[in-house]
Amino acid sequence: MEELLDWVNNISITQEMLIMLLVLVTTILVVLTVGSIIMGINSPLRRRLMQITGDSKESVPSSNKMVDTLESFAAPIMSPKNEKERQTARHHLMHAGYHQNNALTLFYSIKFVTTILGLIVATLVYLTAPDSEYVYAYLCLAVGVGLFLPDYLLSRMVKKRQAQIRSGIPDMLDLLVVCTESGLGFNAALRRVADELVISHPELADELDTVCVKIQAGKTMPEALRELVVRTGIDEISGLVSMLSHASRIGGSLVQSLREYTEDYRDKRYQAAEEVAAKMPVKMMFPMVLCIWPCFFIVAIGPALISLMDAFAK
Protein backbone atom coordinates (compact mmCIF):
# COMPACT_ATOMS: atom_id res chain seq x y z
CA MET A 1 0.00 0.00 0.00
CA GLU A 2 2.82 2.41 0.83
CA GLU A 3 4.54 1.65 -2.45
CA LEU A 4 1.32 2.46 -4.31
CA LEU A 5 0.98 5.78 -2.47
CA ASP A 6 4.61 6.64 -3.23
CA TRP A 7 4.03 5.86 -6.90
CA VAL A 8 0.94 8.09 -7.00
CA ASN A 9 2.80 10.95 -5.31
CA ASN A 10 5.69 10.68 -7.77
CA ILE A 11 3.38 11.09 -10.78
CA SER A 12 3.83 14.50 -12.37
CA ILE A 13 1.19 15.63 -14.84
CA THR A 14 2.65 18.01 -17.39
CA GLN A 15 0.77 20.45 -19.55
CA GLU A 16 1.13 18.26 -22.64
CA MET A 17 -0.28 15.26 -20.80
CA LEU A 18 -3.28 17.27 -19.61
CA ILE A 19 -3.97 18.51 -23.14
CA MET A 20 -3.74 14.97 -24.51
CA LEU A 21 -6.10 13.74 -21.79
CA LEU A 22 -8.68 16.45 -22.57
CA VAL A 23 -8.46 15.78 -26.30
CA LEU A 24 -8.82 12.03 -25.70
CA VAL A 25 -11.89 12.42 -23.48
CA THR A 26 -13.51 14.85 -25.91
CA THR A 27 -12.81 12.57 -28.87
CA ILE A 28 -14.30 9.56 -27.09
CA LEU A 29 -17.45 11.50 -26.20
CA VAL A 30 -17.84 12.83 -29.75
CA VAL A 31 -17.42 9.33 -31.18
CA LEU A 32 -20.00 7.95 -28.75
CA THR A 33 -22.40 10.75 -29.69
CA VAL A 34 -22.04 10.15 -33.43
CA GLY A 35 -22.43 6.43 -32.88
CA SER A 36 -25.55 6.97 -30.82
CA ILE A 37 -27.00 9.12 -33.61
CA ILE A 38 -26.26 6.50 -36.27
CA MET A 39 -27.61 3.67 -34.15
CA GLY A 40 -30.70 5.71 -33.28
CA ILE A 41 -31.48 6.59 -36.90
CA ASN A 42 -30.61 3.21 -38.43
CA SER A 43 -31.97 1.05 -35.64
CA PRO A 44 -33.04 -2.40 -36.93
CA LEU A 45 -35.93 -2.42 -34.48
CA ARG A 46 -37.22 0.89 -35.81
CA ARG A 47 -36.90 -0.31 -39.42
CA ARG A 48 -38.79 -3.48 -38.56
CA LEU A 49 -41.56 -1.53 -36.85
CA MET A 50 -41.83 0.75 -39.87
CA GLN A 51 -42.16 -2.29 -42.13
CA ILE A 52 -44.87 -3.80 -39.94
CA THR A 53 -46.86 -0.58 -39.70
CA GLY A 54 -46.37 0.19 -43.39
CA ASP A 55 -44.75 3.57 -42.79
CA SER A 56 -41.97 4.65 -45.09
CA LYS A 57 -39.11 6.96 -44.25
CA GLU A 58 -40.62 9.67 -46.41
CA SER A 59 -43.84 9.65 -44.39
CA VAL A 60 -42.07 10.25 -41.08
CA PRO A 61 -42.22 13.94 -40.13
CA SER A 62 -38.98 15.82 -39.61
CA SER A 63 -40.00 16.64 -36.02
CA ASN A 64 -40.26 12.91 -35.22
CA LYS A 65 -36.83 12.35 -36.76
CA MET A 66 -35.42 15.08 -34.57
CA VAL A 67 -37.04 13.53 -31.47
CA ASP A 68 -35.64 10.11 -32.35
CA THR A 69 -32.19 11.61 -32.85
CA LEU A 70 -32.34 13.36 -29.48
CA GLU A 71 -33.54 10.17 -27.80
CA SER A 72 -30.51 8.37 -29.17
CA PHE A 73 -28.33 10.79 -27.17
CA ALA A 74 -29.63 9.38 -23.87
CA ALA A 75 -26.53 7.82 -22.43
CA PRO A 76 -26.67 5.65 -19.32
CA ILE A 77 -24.13 7.91 -17.69
CA MET A 78 -26.59 10.86 -17.70
CA SER A 79 -29.70 8.96 -16.67
CA PRO A 80 -29.84 8.70 -12.86
CA LYS A 81 -30.16 5.30 -11.26
CA ASN A 82 -32.03 6.72 -8.27
CA GLU A 83 -35.76 6.36 -8.81
CA LYS A 84 -36.51 9.30 -6.51
CA GLU A 85 -34.38 11.62 -8.63
CA ARG A 86 -36.08 10.37 -11.78
CA GLN A 87 -39.50 10.99 -10.27
CA THR A 88 -38.45 14.51 -9.27
CA ALA A 89 -37.26 15.28 -12.80
CA ARG A 90 -40.46 13.78 -14.25
CA HIS A 91 -42.60 15.95 -11.96
CA HIS A 92 -40.64 19.06 -12.96
CA LEU A 93 -41.19 18.25 -16.63
CA MET A 94 -44.87 17.69 -15.93
CA HIS A 95 -45.12 21.04 -14.15
CA ALA A 96 -43.43 22.68 -17.14
CA GLY A 97 -46.12 21.27 -19.45
CA TYR A 98 -44.30 18.28 -20.95
CA HIS A 99 -46.57 15.27 -20.47
CA GLN A 100 -45.15 13.02 -23.20
CA ASN A 101 -43.88 9.57 -22.31
CA ASN A 102 -40.43 10.33 -23.74
CA ALA A 103 -40.08 13.73 -22.03
CA LEU A 104 -37.68 12.41 -19.38
CA THR A 105 -35.51 10.67 -21.98
CA LEU A 106 -35.38 13.80 -24.11
CA PHE A 107 -34.44 15.93 -21.11
CA TYR A 108 -31.46 13.75 -20.20
CA SER A 109 -30.52 13.55 -23.89
CA ILE A 110 -30.39 17.34 -24.12
CA LYS A 111 -28.42 17.42 -20.87
CA PHE A 112 -25.96 14.93 -22.33
CA VAL A 113 -25.53 17.06 -25.47
CA THR A 114 -24.98 20.28 -23.50
CA THR A 115 -22.43 18.53 -21.29
CA ILE A 116 -20.47 17.41 -24.37
CA LEU A 117 -20.61 20.93 -25.77
CA GLY A 118 -19.33 22.25 -22.44
CA LEU A 119 -16.39 19.81 -22.56
CA ILE A 120 -15.60 20.84 -26.13
CA VAL A 121 -15.68 24.52 -25.19
CA ALA A 122 -13.49 23.81 -22.16
CA THR A 123 -10.96 22.01 -24.38
CA LEU A 124 -10.91 24.89 -26.87
CA VAL A 125 -10.43 27.39 -24.05
CA TYR A 126 -7.54 25.40 -22.64
CA LEU A 127 -5.89 25.03 -26.05
CA THR A 128 -6.22 28.72 -26.93
CA ALA A 129 -5.19 30.18 -23.56
CA PRO A 130 -3.22 27.57 -21.60
CA ASP A 131 -1.08 30.15 -19.75
CA SER A 132 -3.96 32.22 -18.38
CA GLU A 133 -4.26 32.29 -14.60
CA TYR A 134 -8.03 31.83 -14.83
CA VAL A 135 -7.92 28.92 -17.27
CA TYR A 136 -9.06 26.35 -14.71
CA ALA A 137 -11.92 28.59 -13.62
CA TYR A 138 -12.97 28.89 -17.26
CA LEU A 139 -12.81 25.11 -17.65
CA CYS A 140 -15.01 24.52 -14.60
CA LEU A 141 -17.40 27.25 -15.74
CA ALA A 142 -17.81 25.77 -19.23
CA VAL A 143 -18.44 22.25 -17.94
CA GLY A 144 -20.75 23.51 -15.17
CA VAL A 145 -22.82 25.58 -17.59
CA GLY A 146 -23.19 22.62 -19.94
CA LEU A 147 -24.19 20.32 -17.09
CA PHE A 148 -26.58 22.55 -15.12
CA LEU A 149 -28.02 24.83 -17.82
CA PRO A 150 -30.91 22.43 -18.69
CA ASP A 151 -31.91 22.18 -15.01
CA TYR A 152 -31.90 25.96 -14.66
CA LEU A 153 -33.96 26.50 -17.81
CA LEU A 154 -36.42 23.80 -16.71
CA SER A 155 -36.92 25.45 -13.31
CA ARG A 156 -37.51 28.80 -15.02
CA MET A 157 -40.10 27.22 -17.31
CA VAL A 158 -41.85 25.63 -14.32
CA LYS A 159 -42.04 28.93 -12.43
CA LYS A 160 -43.28 30.78 -15.51
CA ARG A 161 -46.01 28.24 -16.26
CA GLN A 162 -47.16 28.09 -12.64
CA ALA A 163 -47.35 31.88 -12.52
CA GLN A 164 -49.47 31.90 -15.68
CA ILE A 165 -51.83 29.29 -14.23
CA ARG A 166 -52.10 31.13 -10.89
CA SER A 167 -53.02 34.34 -12.69
CA GLY A 168 -55.94 32.58 -14.36
CA ILE A 169 -57.40 30.86 -11.28
CA PRO A 170 -59.51 33.90 -10.13
CA ASP A 171 -61.08 34.23 -13.59
CA MET A 172 -61.71 30.50 -13.66
CA LEU A 173 -63.49 30.58 -10.29
CA ASP A 174 -65.65 33.57 -11.26
CA LEU A 175 -66.67 31.92 -14.53
CA LEU A 176 -67.41 28.65 -12.74
CA VAL A 177 -69.71 30.43 -10.30
CA VAL A 178 -71.53 32.20 -13.13
CA CYS A 179 -71.90 29.02 -15.21
CA THR A 180 -73.10 26.86 -12.33
CA GLU A 181 -75.56 29.53 -11.16
CA SER A 182 -76.99 29.72 -14.67
CA GLY A 183 -77.99 26.05 -14.49
CA LEU A 184 -75.09 24.18 -16.08
CA GLY A 185 -73.70 21.06 -14.44
CA PHE A 186 -70.16 21.08 -13.13
CA ASN A 187 -68.71 19.14 -16.08
CA ALA A 188 -70.48 21.34 -18.63
CA ALA A 189 -69.47 24.47 -16.71
CA LEU A 190 -65.85 23.31 -16.60
CA ARG A 191 -65.91 22.69 -20.35
CA ARG A 192 -67.39 26.14 -20.99
CA VAL A 193 -64.77 27.78 -18.78
CA ALA A 194 -61.99 25.93 -20.61
CA ASP A 195 -63.33 27.21 -23.93
CA GLU A 196 -63.58 30.77 -22.64
CA LEU A 197 -60.02 30.85 -21.21
CA VAL A 198 -58.26 29.62 -24.34
CA ILE A 199 -57.20 33.12 -25.42
CA SER A 200 -56.53 34.81 -22.07
CA HIS A 201 -55.07 31.85 -20.13
CA PRO A 202 -54.13 29.05 -22.56
CA GLU A 203 -52.12 27.01 -20.04
CA LEU A 204 -54.99 26.83 -17.55
CA ALA A 205 -57.48 26.16 -20.36
CA ASP A 206 -55.38 23.20 -21.52
CA GLU A 207 -55.29 21.73 -18.01
CA LEU A 208 -59.06 22.20 -17.58
CA ASP A 209 -59.62 20.53 -20.94
CA THR A 210 -57.55 17.58 -19.73
CA VAL A 211 -59.72 17.37 -16.60
CA CYS A 212 -62.89 17.35 -18.72
CA VAL A 213 -61.51 14.59 -20.95
CA LYS A 214 -60.62 12.46 -17.93
CA ILE A 215 -64.06 12.94 -16.41
CA GLN A 216 -65.64 11.89 -19.70
CA ALA A 217 -63.36 8.85 -19.78
CA GLY A 218 -64.88 7.62 -16.51
CA LYS A 219 -62.77 9.12 -13.74
CA THR A 220 -64.50 10.77 -10.84
CA MET A 221 -64.42 14.53 -10.50
CA PRO A 222 -62.31 14.58 -7.27
CA GLU A 223 -59.76 12.18 -8.76
CA ALA A 224 -59.45 14.22 -11.97
CA LEU A 225 -58.99 17.43 -9.98
CA ARG A 226 -56.38 15.80 -7.72
CA GLU A 227 -54.45 14.81 -10.84
CA LEU A 228 -54.71 18.46 -11.92
CA VAL A 229 -52.91 19.46 -8.72
CA VAL A 230 -50.20 16.86 -9.37
CA ARG A 231 -49.73 17.96 -12.99
CA THR A 232 -49.48 21.67 -12.23
CA GLY A 233 -47.76 21.55 -8.84
CA ILE A 234 -50.01 24.38 -7.55
CA ASP A 235 -51.16 23.69 -4.02
CA GLU A 236 -53.73 26.51 -4.08
CA ILE A 237 -56.10 24.27 -6.05
CA SER A 238 -55.98 21.52 -3.42
CA GLY A 239 -58.51 23.44 -1.30
CA LEU A 240 -60.91 23.54 -4.23
CA VAL A 241 -60.48 19.79 -4.75
CA SER A 242 -61.20 19.03 -1.10
CA MET A 243 -64.23 21.32 -1.06
CA LEU A 244 -65.74 19.85 -4.24
CA SER A 245 -65.02 16.29 -3.07
CA HIS A 246 -66.77 16.97 0.23
CA ALA A 247 -69.73 18.63 -1.48
CA SER A 248 -70.18 15.80 -3.97
CA ARG A 249 -69.86 13.19 -1.21
CA ILE A 250 -72.46 14.67 1.14
CA GLY A 251 -74.73 16.02 -1.62
CA GLY A 252 -74.18 19.70 -0.90
CA SER A 253 -74.68 22.60 -3.28
CA LEU A 254 -71.73 23.06 -5.63
CA VAL A 255 -72.79 26.62 -6.39
CA GLN A 256 -72.68 27.69 -2.75
CA SER A 257 -69.41 25.84 -2.19
CA LEU A 258 -67.81 27.50 -5.24
CA ARG A 259 -69.01 30.93 -4.12
CA GLU A 260 -67.59 30.48 -0.62
CA TYR A 261 -64.29 29.17 -1.97
CA THR A 262 -64.07 32.10 -4.41
CA GLU A 263 -64.52 34.57 -1.55
CA ASP A 264 -61.89 32.78 0.54
CA TYR A 265 -59.50 32.75 -2.41
CA ARG A 266 -59.98 36.50 -2.90
CA ASP A 267 -59.21 37.05 0.79
CA LYS A 268 -56.03 34.98 0.46
CA ARG A 269 -54.94 36.96 -2.60
CA TYR A 270 -55.62 40.21 -0.75
CA GLN A 271 -53.56 39.01 2.23
CA ALA A 272 -50.73 37.92 -0.08
CA ALA A 273 -50.75 41.37 -1.72
CA GLU A 274 -50.65 43.03 1.70
CA GLU A 275 -47.71 40.82 2.69
CA VAL A 276 -45.80 41.82 -0.44
CA ALA A 277 -46.58 45.49 0.21
CA ALA A 278 -45.40 45.18 3.83
CA LYS A 279 -42.05 43.75 2.66
CA MET A 280 -41.40 46.59 0.22
CA PRO A 281 -39.99 49.14 2.75
CA VAL A 282 -37.45 46.59 4.02
CA LYS A 283 -36.44 45.67 0.47
CA MET A 284 -36.15 49.33 -0.56
CA MET A 285 -33.82 50.06 2.33
CA PHE A 286 -30.79 48.38 0.73
CA PRO A 287 -30.90 50.18 -2.67
CA MET A 288 -31.58 53.46 -0.86
CA VAL A 289 -28.57 53.01 1.43
CA LEU A 290 -26.27 51.89 -1.37
CA CYS A 291 -27.41 54.11 -4.24
CA ILE A 292 -29.61 57.03 -3.20
CA TRP A 293 -28.18 58.20 0.12
CA PRO A 294 -24.53 58.53 -1.07
CA CYS A 295 -25.72 60.74 -3.94
CA PHE A 296 -27.81 62.80 -1.52
CA PHE A 297 -24.86 63.35 0.82
CA ILE A 298 -22.60 64.28 -2.09
CA VAL A 299 -25.08 66.89 -3.32
CA ALA A 300 -25.88 68.23 0.16
CA ILE A 301 -22.47 68.20 1.82
CA GLY A 302 -20.17 68.26 -1.22
CA PRO A 303 -20.13 72.06 -1.78
CA ALA A 304 -19.54 72.73 1.91
CA LEU A 305 -16.62 70.29 1.95
CA ILE A 306 -15.09 71.93 -1.12
CA SER A 307 -15.39 75.37 0.50
CA LEU A 308 -13.75 74.09 3.70
CA MET A 309 -10.90 72.50 1.71
CA ASP A 310 -10.29 75.79 -0.11
CA ALA A 311 -10.34 77.76 3.18
CA PHE A 312 -7.83 75.44 4.87
CA ALA A 313 -5.64 75.41 1.78
CA LYS A 314 -5.31 79.21 1.90
Tab-separated table of C-alpha atoms in Angstrom:
chain	number	residue	atom	x	y	z
A	1	MET	CA	0.000	0.000	0.000
A	2	GLU	CA	2.817	2.414	0.835
A	3	GLU	CA	4.542	1.650	-2.453
A	4	LEU	CA	1.318	2.460	-4.312
A	5	LEU	CA	0.983	5.778	-2.468
A	6	ASP	CA	4.615	6.642	-3.227
A	7	TRP	CA	4.035	5.858	-6.903
A	8	VAL	CA	0.940	8.091	-7.005
A	9	ASN	CA	2.801	10.950	-5.306
A	10	ASN	CA	5.687	10.679	-7.768
A	11	ILE	CA	3.382	11.087	-10.775
A	12	SER	CA	3.831	14.504	-12.373
A	13	ILE	CA	1.188	15.633	-14.843
A	14	THR	CA	2.654	18.015	-17.390
A	15	GLN	CA	0.771	20.454	-19.551
A	16	GLU	CA	1.135	18.265	-22.639
A	17	MET	CA	-0.277	15.255	-20.800
A	18	LEU	CA	-3.276	17.265	-19.606
A	19	ILE	CA	-3.971	18.514	-23.145
A	20	MET	CA	-3.739	14.972	-24.506
A	21	LEU	CA	-6.103	13.745	-21.791
A	22	LEU	CA	-8.678	16.455	-22.566
A	23	VAL	CA	-8.459	15.782	-26.302
A	24	LEU	CA	-8.822	12.030	-25.699
A	25	VAL	CA	-11.889	12.419	-23.477
A	26	THR	CA	-13.507	14.849	-25.913
A	27	THR	CA	-12.808	12.567	-28.874
A	28	ILE	CA	-14.300	9.560	-27.088
A	29	LEU	CA	-17.448	11.502	-26.199
A	30	VAL	CA	-17.838	12.828	-29.754
A	31	VAL	CA	-17.422	9.329	-31.182
A	32	LEU	CA	-19.999	7.948	-28.755
A	33	THR	CA	-22.399	10.746	-29.691
A	34	VAL	CA	-22.040	10.154	-33.428
A	35	GLY	CA	-22.426	6.429	-32.883
A	36	SER	CA	-25.555	6.970	-30.824
A	37	ILE	CA	-26.999	9.125	-33.611
A	38	ILE	CA	-26.263	6.505	-36.271
A	39	MET	CA	-27.614	3.666	-34.154
A	40	GLY	CA	-30.704	5.712	-33.278
A	41	ILE	CA	-31.477	6.590	-36.903
A	42	ASN	CA	-30.611	3.206	-38.432
A	43	SER	CA	-31.972	1.048	-35.639
A	44	PRO	CA	-33.037	-2.401	-36.931
A	45	LEU	CA	-35.932	-2.423	-34.475
A	46	ARG	CA	-37.221	0.893	-35.811
A	47	ARG	CA	-36.899	-0.307	-39.419
A	48	ARG	CA	-38.795	-3.482	-38.558
A	49	LEU	CA	-41.562	-1.527	-36.854
A	50	MET	CA	-41.834	0.748	-39.871
A	51	GLN	CA	-42.157	-2.292	-42.132
A	52	ILE	CA	-44.874	-3.804	-39.943
A	53	THR	CA	-46.865	-0.580	-39.699
A	54	GLY	CA	-46.372	0.192	-43.387
A	55	ASP	CA	-44.748	3.575	-42.793
A	56	SER	CA	-41.970	4.650	-45.089
A	57	LYS	CA	-39.112	6.959	-44.252
A	58	GLU	CA	-40.616	9.672	-46.409
A	59	SER	CA	-43.835	9.646	-44.393
A	60	VAL	CA	-42.067	10.251	-41.081
A	61	PRO	CA	-42.222	13.942	-40.128
A	62	SER	CA	-38.977	15.821	-39.611
A	63	SER	CA	-39.997	16.636	-36.023
A	64	ASN	CA	-40.263	12.912	-35.215
A	65	LYS	CA	-36.831	12.350	-36.757
A	66	MET	CA	-35.424	15.085	-34.568
A	67	VAL	CA	-37.041	13.528	-31.474
A	68	ASP	CA	-35.637	10.107	-32.354
A	69	THR	CA	-32.188	11.612	-32.853
A	70	LEU	CA	-32.338	13.357	-29.478
A	71	GLU	CA	-33.540	10.170	-27.798
A	72	SER	CA	-30.506	8.371	-29.174
A	73	PHE	CA	-28.331	10.787	-27.172
A	74	ALA	CA	-29.629	9.382	-23.872
A	75	ALA	CA	-26.529	7.822	-22.429
A	76	PRO	CA	-26.672	5.647	-19.323
A	77	ILE	CA	-24.134	7.912	-17.689
A	78	MET	CA	-26.592	10.862	-17.697
A	79	SER	CA	-29.701	8.959	-16.671
A	80	PRO	CA	-29.842	8.702	-12.857
A	81	LYS	CA	-30.165	5.303	-11.256
A	82	ASN	CA	-32.025	6.725	-8.267
A	83	GLU	CA	-35.760	6.358	-8.807
A	84	LYS	CA	-36.507	9.302	-6.511
A	85	GLU	CA	-34.383	11.619	-8.634
A	86	ARG	CA	-36.076	10.367	-11.785
A	87	GLN	CA	-39.503	10.989	-10.267
A	88	THR	CA	-38.452	14.511	-9.275
A	89	ALA	CA	-37.265	15.276	-12.804
A	90	ARG	CA	-40.461	13.785	-14.252
A	91	HIS	CA	-42.601	15.954	-11.962
A	92	HIS	CA	-40.639	19.062	-12.959
A	93	LEU	CA	-41.185	18.253	-16.628
A	94	MET	CA	-44.866	17.694	-15.928
A	95	HIS	CA	-45.123	21.035	-14.148
A	96	ALA	CA	-43.430	22.678	-17.144
A	97	GLY	CA	-46.119	21.273	-19.447
A	98	TYR	CA	-44.300	18.276	-20.951
A	99	HIS	CA	-46.574	15.275	-20.470
A	100	GLN	CA	-45.154	13.021	-23.196
A	101	ASN	CA	-43.877	9.570	-22.312
A	102	ASN	CA	-40.433	10.328	-23.735
A	103	ALA	CA	-40.081	13.735	-22.031
A	104	LEU	CA	-37.680	12.409	-19.375
A	105	THR	CA	-35.512	10.669	-21.978
A	106	LEU	CA	-35.377	13.805	-24.115
A	107	PHE	CA	-34.439	15.931	-21.111
A	108	TYR	CA	-31.463	13.753	-20.201
A	109	SER	CA	-30.521	13.550	-23.885
A	110	ILE	CA	-30.388	17.337	-24.120
A	111	LYS	CA	-28.421	17.422	-20.875
A	112	PHE	CA	-25.958	14.928	-22.332
A	113	VAL	CA	-25.527	17.061	-25.472
A	114	THR	CA	-24.983	20.285	-23.501
A	115	THR	CA	-22.428	18.527	-21.291
A	116	ILE	CA	-20.472	17.406	-24.367
A	117	LEU	CA	-20.609	20.933	-25.772
A	118	GLY	CA	-19.326	22.247	-22.443
A	119	LEU	CA	-16.395	19.813	-22.558
A	120	ILE	CA	-15.604	20.837	-26.134
A	121	VAL	CA	-15.677	24.525	-25.191
A	122	ALA	CA	-13.486	23.811	-22.159
A	123	THR	CA	-10.959	22.008	-24.383
A	124	LEU	CA	-10.908	24.888	-26.872
A	125	VAL	CA	-10.430	27.394	-24.049
A	126	TYR	CA	-7.540	25.399	-22.636
A	127	LEU	CA	-5.895	25.032	-26.048
A	128	THR	CA	-6.219	28.717	-26.932
A	129	ALA	CA	-5.190	30.177	-23.563
A	130	PRO	CA	-3.221	27.569	-21.600
A	131	ASP	CA	-1.084	30.146	-19.753
A	132	SER	CA	-3.957	32.220	-18.380
A	133	GLU	CA	-4.262	32.287	-14.596
A	134	TYR	CA	-8.029	31.829	-14.831
A	135	VAL	CA	-7.924	28.925	-17.266
A	136	TYR	CA	-9.057	26.345	-14.708
A	137	ALA	CA	-11.915	28.593	-13.619
A	138	TYR	CA	-12.972	28.890	-17.263
A	139	LEU	CA	-12.814	25.107	-17.647
A	140	CYS	CA	-15.013	24.523	-14.601
A	141	LEU	CA	-17.405	27.253	-15.736
A	142	ALA	CA	-17.805	25.772	-19.232
A	143	VAL	CA	-18.439	22.253	-17.935
A	144	GLY	CA	-20.751	23.507	-15.171
A	145	VAL	CA	-22.823	25.578	-17.586
A	146	GLY	CA	-23.194	22.621	-19.936
A	147	LEU	CA	-24.189	20.322	-17.088
A	148	PHE	CA	-26.577	22.546	-15.121
A	149	LEU	CA	-28.019	24.830	-17.815
A	150	PRO	CA	-30.913	22.433	-18.693
A	151	ASP	CA	-31.914	22.175	-15.014
A	152	TYR	CA	-31.904	25.960	-14.656
A	153	LEU	CA	-33.958	26.499	-17.808
A	154	LEU	CA	-36.420	23.804	-16.712
A	155	SER	CA	-36.916	25.446	-13.312
A	156	ARG	CA	-37.509	28.804	-15.022
A	157	MET	CA	-40.102	27.225	-17.306
A	158	VAL	CA	-41.847	25.625	-14.320
A	159	LYS	CA	-42.044	28.933	-12.432
A	160	LYS	CA	-43.278	30.785	-15.505
A	161	ARG	CA	-46.012	28.244	-16.261
A	162	GLN	CA	-47.165	28.086	-12.641
A	163	ALA	CA	-47.347	31.883	-12.518
A	164	GLN	CA	-49.468	31.896	-15.679
A	165	ILE	CA	-51.830	29.287	-14.230
A	166	ARG	CA	-52.098	31.131	-10.892
A	167	SER	CA	-53.016	34.344	-12.686
A	168	GLY	CA	-55.937	32.579	-14.356
A	169	ILE	CA	-57.400	30.864	-11.280
A	170	PRO	CA	-59.511	33.896	-10.128
A	171	ASP	CA	-61.082	34.232	-13.588
A	172	MET	CA	-61.715	30.499	-13.657
A	173	LEU	CA	-63.490	30.576	-10.291
A	174	ASP	CA	-65.652	33.566	-11.260
A	175	LEU	CA	-66.671	31.924	-14.527
A	176	LEU	CA	-67.405	28.645	-12.742
A	177	VAL	CA	-69.710	30.427	-10.295
A	178	VAL	CA	-71.531	32.196	-13.129
A	179	CYS	CA	-71.900	29.024	-15.214
A	180	THR	CA	-73.102	26.855	-12.331
A	181	GLU	CA	-75.562	29.531	-11.158
A	182	SER	CA	-76.987	29.722	-14.672
A	183	GLY	CA	-77.994	26.047	-14.492
A	184	LEU	CA	-75.086	24.177	-16.080
A	185	GLY	CA	-73.700	21.062	-14.444
A	186	PHE	CA	-70.164	21.075	-13.130
A	187	ASN	CA	-68.706	19.139	-16.079
A	188	ALA	CA	-70.477	21.338	-18.634
A	189	ALA	CA	-69.465	24.467	-16.712
A	190	LEU	CA	-65.849	23.313	-16.600
A	191	ARG	CA	-65.906	22.695	-20.354
A	192	ARG	CA	-67.387	26.135	-20.994
A	193	VAL	CA	-64.773	27.783	-18.780
A	194	ALA	CA	-61.987	25.935	-20.607
A	195	ASP	CA	-63.331	27.212	-23.931
A	196	GLU	CA	-63.576	30.770	-22.643
A	197	LEU	CA	-60.025	30.850	-21.209
A	198	VAL	CA	-58.261	29.624	-24.343
A	199	ILE	CA	-57.203	33.122	-25.418
A	200	SER	CA	-56.531	34.810	-22.071
A	201	HIS	CA	-55.068	31.852	-20.133
A	202	PRO	CA	-54.134	29.049	-22.564
A	203	GLU	CA	-52.117	27.007	-20.042
A	204	LEU	CA	-54.989	26.828	-17.548
A	205	ALA	CA	-57.476	26.162	-20.359
A	206	ASP	CA	-55.377	23.204	-21.520
A	207	GLU	CA	-55.290	21.733	-18.007
A	208	LEU	CA	-59.060	22.198	-17.584
A	209	ASP	CA	-59.620	20.532	-20.944
A	210	THR	CA	-57.552	17.575	-19.732
A	211	VAL	CA	-59.717	17.373	-16.599
A	212	CYS	CA	-62.889	17.350	-18.723
A	213	VAL	CA	-61.508	14.587	-20.949
A	214	LYS	CA	-60.616	12.458	-17.934
A	215	ILE	CA	-64.056	12.936	-16.414
A	216	GLN	CA	-65.642	11.887	-19.699
A	217	ALA	CA	-63.356	8.850	-19.785
A	218	GLY	CA	-64.876	7.619	-16.510
A	219	LYS	CA	-62.768	9.117	-13.745
A	220	THR	CA	-64.505	10.769	-10.837
A	221	MET	CA	-64.423	14.533	-10.497
A	222	PRO	CA	-62.314	14.583	-7.270
A	223	GLU	CA	-59.761	12.185	-8.765
A	224	ALA	CA	-59.455	14.219	-11.972
A	225	LEU	CA	-58.994	17.431	-9.978
A	226	ARG	CA	-56.377	15.805	-7.724
A	227	GLU	CA	-54.452	14.813	-10.840
A	228	LEU	CA	-54.710	18.464	-11.916
A	229	VAL	CA	-52.909	19.460	-8.716
A	230	VAL	CA	-50.200	16.861	-9.375
A	231	ARG	CA	-49.729	17.960	-12.991
A	232	THR	CA	-49.481	21.670	-12.234
A	233	GLY	CA	-47.764	21.552	-8.836
A	234	ILE	CA	-50.008	24.378	-7.553
A	235	ASP	CA	-51.161	23.689	-4.019
A	236	GLU	CA	-53.726	26.506	-4.081
A	237	ILE	CA	-56.101	24.266	-6.047
A	238	SER	CA	-55.981	21.524	-3.421
A	239	GLY	CA	-58.510	23.439	-1.297
A	240	LEU	CA	-60.913	23.539	-4.234
A	241	VAL	CA	-60.475	19.795	-4.751
A	242	SER	CA	-61.195	19.028	-1.104
A	243	MET	CA	-64.226	21.315	-1.061
A	244	LEU	CA	-65.735	19.853	-4.242
A	245	SER	CA	-65.020	16.294	-3.065
A	246	HIS	CA	-66.769	16.969	0.233
A	247	ALA	CA	-69.728	18.632	-1.482
A	248	SER	CA	-70.179	15.799	-3.972
A	249	ARG	CA	-69.864	13.185	-1.209
A	250	ILE	CA	-72.463	14.674	1.140
A	251	GLY	CA	-74.726	16.021	-1.618
A	252	GLY	CA	-74.177	19.698	-0.900
A	253	SER	CA	-74.678	22.600	-3.280
A	254	LEU	CA	-71.726	23.060	-5.633
A	255	VAL	CA	-72.791	26.623	-6.389
A	256	GLN	CA	-72.682	27.694	-2.750
A	257	SER	CA	-69.407	25.838	-2.194
A	258	LEU	CA	-67.813	27.502	-5.240
A	259	ARG	CA	-69.005	30.934	-4.122
A	260	GLU	CA	-67.590	30.479	-0.616
A	261	TYR	CA	-64.288	29.171	-1.971
A	262	THR	CA	-64.068	32.103	-4.409
A	263	GLU	CA	-64.521	34.575	-1.549
A	264	ASP	CA	-61.891	32.777	0.536
A	265	TYR	CA	-59.502	32.746	-2.413
A	266	ARG	CA	-59.980	36.501	-2.896
A	267	ASP	CA	-59.213	37.050	0.790
A	268	LYS	CA	-56.027	34.981	0.457
A	269	ARG	CA	-54.936	36.963	-2.599
A	270	TYR	CA	-55.615	40.206	-0.749
A	271	GLN	CA	-53.559	39.010	2.226
A	272	ALA	CA	-50.732	37.921	-0.079
A	273	ALA	CA	-50.753	41.370	-1.718
A	274	GLU	CA	-50.654	43.030	1.703
A	275	GLU	CA	-47.714	40.819	2.694
A	276	VAL	CA	-45.804	41.816	-0.438
A	277	ALA	CA	-46.583	45.485	0.208
A	278	ALA	CA	-45.398	45.185	3.830
A	279	LYS	CA	-42.055	43.753	2.659
A	280	MET	CA	-41.403	46.594	0.222
A	281	PRO	CA	-39.986	49.135	2.749
A	282	VAL	CA	-37.452	46.592	4.018
A	283	LYS	CA	-36.444	45.668	0.469
A	284	MET	CA	-36.154	49.327	-0.560
A	285	MET	CA	-33.815	50.060	2.328
A	286	PHE	CA	-30.794	48.384	0.733
A	287	PRO	CA	-30.898	50.179	-2.670
A	288	MET	CA	-31.582	53.455	-0.856
A	289	VAL	CA	-28.573	53.009	1.427
A	290	LEU	CA	-26.274	51.891	-1.372
A	291	CYS	CA	-27.411	54.111	-4.240
A	292	ILE	CA	-29.613	57.032	-3.198
A	293	TRP	CA	-28.179	58.203	0.122
A	294	PRO	CA	-24.530	58.534	-1.067
A	295	CYS	CA	-25.719	60.741	-3.944
A	296	PHE	CA	-27.814	62.801	-1.517
A	297	PHE	CA	-24.860	63.346	0.821
A	298	ILE	CA	-22.600	64.281	-2.095
A	299	VAL	CA	-25.078	66.887	-3.320
A	300	ALA	CA	-25.884	68.233	0.163
A	301	ILE	CA	-22.474	68.200	1.819
A	302	GLY	CA	-20.167	68.260	-1.222
A	303	PRO	CA	-20.134	72.063	-1.784
A	304	ALA	CA	-19.537	72.733	1.911
A	305	LEU	CA	-16.619	70.291	1.948
A	306	ILE	CA	-15.089	71.932	-1.120
A	307	SER	CA	-15.389	75.370	0.496
A	308	LEU	CA	-13.747	74.090	3.697
A	309	MET	CA	-10.898	72.504	1.708
A	310	ASP	CA	-10.286	75.789	-0.111
A	311	ALA	CA	-10.342	77.759	3.177
A	312	PHE	CA	-7.827	75.441	4.865
A	313	ALA	CA	-5.639	75.414	1.779
A	314	LYS	CA	-5.311	79.214	1.902
